[in-house]
mmCIF file of C-alpha atoms in Angstrom:
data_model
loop_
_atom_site.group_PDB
_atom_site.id
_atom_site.type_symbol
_atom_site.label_atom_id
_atom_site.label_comp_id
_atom_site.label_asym_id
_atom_site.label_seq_id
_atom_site.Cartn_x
_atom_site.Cartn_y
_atom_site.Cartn_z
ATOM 1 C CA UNK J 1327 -11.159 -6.835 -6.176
ATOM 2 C CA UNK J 1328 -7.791 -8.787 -6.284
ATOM 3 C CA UNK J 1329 -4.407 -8.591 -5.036
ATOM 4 C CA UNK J 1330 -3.121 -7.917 -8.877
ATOM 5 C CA UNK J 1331 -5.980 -5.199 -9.107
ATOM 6 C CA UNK J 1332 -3.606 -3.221 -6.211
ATOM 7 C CA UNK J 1333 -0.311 -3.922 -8.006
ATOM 8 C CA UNK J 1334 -1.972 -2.711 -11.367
ATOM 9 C CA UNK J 1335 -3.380 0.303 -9.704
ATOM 10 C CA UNK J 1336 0.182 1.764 -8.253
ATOM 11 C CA UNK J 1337 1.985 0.592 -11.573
ATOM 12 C CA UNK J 1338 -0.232 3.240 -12.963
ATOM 13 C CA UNK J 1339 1.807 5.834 -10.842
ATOM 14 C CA UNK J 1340 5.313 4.497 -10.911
ATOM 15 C CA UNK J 1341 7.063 1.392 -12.831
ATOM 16 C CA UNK J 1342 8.946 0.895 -9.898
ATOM 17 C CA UNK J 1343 6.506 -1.139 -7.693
ATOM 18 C CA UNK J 1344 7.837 -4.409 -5.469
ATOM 19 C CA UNK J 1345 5.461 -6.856 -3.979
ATOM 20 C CA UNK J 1346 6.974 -7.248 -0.207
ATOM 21 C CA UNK J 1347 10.515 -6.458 -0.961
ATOM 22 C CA UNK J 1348 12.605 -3.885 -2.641
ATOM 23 C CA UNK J 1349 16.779 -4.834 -1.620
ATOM 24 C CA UNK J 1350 18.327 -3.222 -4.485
ATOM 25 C CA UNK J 1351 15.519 -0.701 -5.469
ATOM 26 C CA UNK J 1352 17.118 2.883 -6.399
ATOM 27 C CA UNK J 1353 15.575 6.114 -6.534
ATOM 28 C CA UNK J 1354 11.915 6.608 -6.040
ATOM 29 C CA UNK J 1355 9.549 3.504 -5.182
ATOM 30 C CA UNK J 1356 6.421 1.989 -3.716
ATOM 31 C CA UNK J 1357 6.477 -1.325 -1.820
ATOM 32 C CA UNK J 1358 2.860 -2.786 -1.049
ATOM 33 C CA UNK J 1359 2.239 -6.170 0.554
ATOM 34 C CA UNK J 1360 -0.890 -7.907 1.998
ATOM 35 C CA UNK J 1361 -0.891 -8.352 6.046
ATOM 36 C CA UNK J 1362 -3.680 -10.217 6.705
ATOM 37 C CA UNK J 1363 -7.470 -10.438 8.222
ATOM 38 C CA UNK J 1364 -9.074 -7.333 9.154
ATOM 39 C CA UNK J 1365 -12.148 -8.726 10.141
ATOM 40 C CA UNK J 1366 -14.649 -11.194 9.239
ATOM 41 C CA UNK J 1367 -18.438 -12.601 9.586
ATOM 42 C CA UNK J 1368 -19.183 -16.037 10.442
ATOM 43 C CA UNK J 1369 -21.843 -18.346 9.729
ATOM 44 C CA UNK J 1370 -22.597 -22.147 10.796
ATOM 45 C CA UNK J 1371 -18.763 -22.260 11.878
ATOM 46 C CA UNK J 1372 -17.724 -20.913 8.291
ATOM 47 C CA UNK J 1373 -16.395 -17.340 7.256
ATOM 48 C CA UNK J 1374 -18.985 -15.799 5.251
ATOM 49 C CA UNK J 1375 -17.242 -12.665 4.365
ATOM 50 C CA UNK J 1376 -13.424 -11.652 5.431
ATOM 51 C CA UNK J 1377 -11.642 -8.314 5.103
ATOM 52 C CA UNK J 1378 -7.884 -8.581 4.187
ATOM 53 C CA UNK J 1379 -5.854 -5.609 4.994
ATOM 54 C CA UNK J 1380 -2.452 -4.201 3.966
ATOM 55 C CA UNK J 1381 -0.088 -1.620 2.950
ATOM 56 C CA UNK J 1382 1.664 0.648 0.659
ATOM 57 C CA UNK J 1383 4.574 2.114 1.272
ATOM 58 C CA UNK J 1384 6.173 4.917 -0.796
ATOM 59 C CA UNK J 1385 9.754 6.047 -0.099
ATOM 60 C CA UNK J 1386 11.171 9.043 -2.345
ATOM 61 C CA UNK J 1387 14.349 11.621 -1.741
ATOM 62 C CA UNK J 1388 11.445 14.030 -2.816
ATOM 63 C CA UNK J 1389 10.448 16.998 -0.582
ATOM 64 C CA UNK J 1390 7.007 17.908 -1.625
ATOM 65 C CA UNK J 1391 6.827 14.606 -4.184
ATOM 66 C CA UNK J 1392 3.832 15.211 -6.059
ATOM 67 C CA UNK J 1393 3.956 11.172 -6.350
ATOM 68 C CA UNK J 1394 2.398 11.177 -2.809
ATOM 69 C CA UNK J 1395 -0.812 12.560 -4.527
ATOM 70 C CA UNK J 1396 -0.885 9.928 -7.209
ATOM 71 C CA UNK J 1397 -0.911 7.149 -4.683
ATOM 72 C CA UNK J 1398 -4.134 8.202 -2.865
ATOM 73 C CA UNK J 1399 -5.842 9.084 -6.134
ATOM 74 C CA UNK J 1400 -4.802 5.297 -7.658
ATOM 75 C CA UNK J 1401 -6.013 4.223 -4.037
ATOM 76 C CA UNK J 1402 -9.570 6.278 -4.585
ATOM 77 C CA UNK J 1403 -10.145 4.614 -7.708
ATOM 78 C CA UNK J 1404 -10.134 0.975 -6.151
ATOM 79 C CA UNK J 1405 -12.727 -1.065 -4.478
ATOM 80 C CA UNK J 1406 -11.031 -0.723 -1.031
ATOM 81 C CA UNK J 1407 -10.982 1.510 2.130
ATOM 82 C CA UNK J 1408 -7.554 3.077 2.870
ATOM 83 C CA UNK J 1409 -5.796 6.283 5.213
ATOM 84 C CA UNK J 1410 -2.589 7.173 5.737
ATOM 85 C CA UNK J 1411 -0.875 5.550 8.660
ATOM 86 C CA UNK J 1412 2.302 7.695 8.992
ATOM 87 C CA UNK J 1413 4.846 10.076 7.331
ATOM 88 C CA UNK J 1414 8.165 9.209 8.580
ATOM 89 C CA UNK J 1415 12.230 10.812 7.889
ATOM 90 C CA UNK J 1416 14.213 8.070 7.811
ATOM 91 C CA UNK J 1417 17.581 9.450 8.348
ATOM 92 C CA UNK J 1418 20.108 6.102 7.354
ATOM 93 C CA UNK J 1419 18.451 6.550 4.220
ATOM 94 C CA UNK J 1420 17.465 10.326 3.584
ATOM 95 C CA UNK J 1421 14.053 8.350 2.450
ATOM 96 C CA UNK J 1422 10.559 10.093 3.515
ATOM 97 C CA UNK J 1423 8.665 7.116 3.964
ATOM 98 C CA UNK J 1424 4.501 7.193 3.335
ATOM 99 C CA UNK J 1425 2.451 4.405 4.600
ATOM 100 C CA UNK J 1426 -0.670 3.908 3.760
ATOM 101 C CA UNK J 1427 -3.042 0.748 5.263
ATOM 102 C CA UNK J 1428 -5.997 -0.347 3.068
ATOM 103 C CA UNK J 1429 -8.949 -2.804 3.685
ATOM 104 C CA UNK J 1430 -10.587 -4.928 1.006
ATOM 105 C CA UNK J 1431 -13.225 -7.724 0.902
ATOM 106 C CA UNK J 1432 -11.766 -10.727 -0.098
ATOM 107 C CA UNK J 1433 -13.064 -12.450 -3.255
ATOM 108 C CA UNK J 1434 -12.478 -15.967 -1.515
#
């Protein structure tokens, strides 16, 4: 499981996915970035395995957007652990903003 495995995944939904930053997006979009460490094991003063954790955000003028759906199905069909963190009006923008958080193992 990769970074470009998550970017892949939501440009399944929507061609109008941005990697930390969207100034200048219009209309519908998702915006997903990597966070950092989860968790992690340690061995003999090494990490042995580490979880990385993240988001995607979806922001849409939609009431009802069916797009939400998509999301958590291109989500289920990943090698990663995810929920939804919070639905959100944002009125300076008329956006409803998803968030979702996901955790994946890191392959290094």
């Amino acid at each position: 499981m990769t970074f470009e495995d998550i970017k892949a995944a939501l440009l399944t939904v929507t061609p109008n996915v941005y990697h930390f930053d969207a100034t200048g997006a219009e209309g519908n979009y998702i915006v997903w970035a990597e966070d950092g460490q989860a968790d992690a094991s340690y061995g003999d003063d090494h990490v042995i395995d580490q979880v990385l954790e993240g988001t995607v955000d979806y922001f849409t003028k939609t009431e009802y957007d069916p797009v939400f759906g998509q999301i958590q199905s291109a989500l289920n069909n990943l090698d990663l652990v995810w929920r939804l963190n919070s639905i959100q009006y944002e009125e300076d923008t008329g956006y409803i903003h998803y968030e979702w958080v996901w955790e994946m193992m890191s392959d290094g």
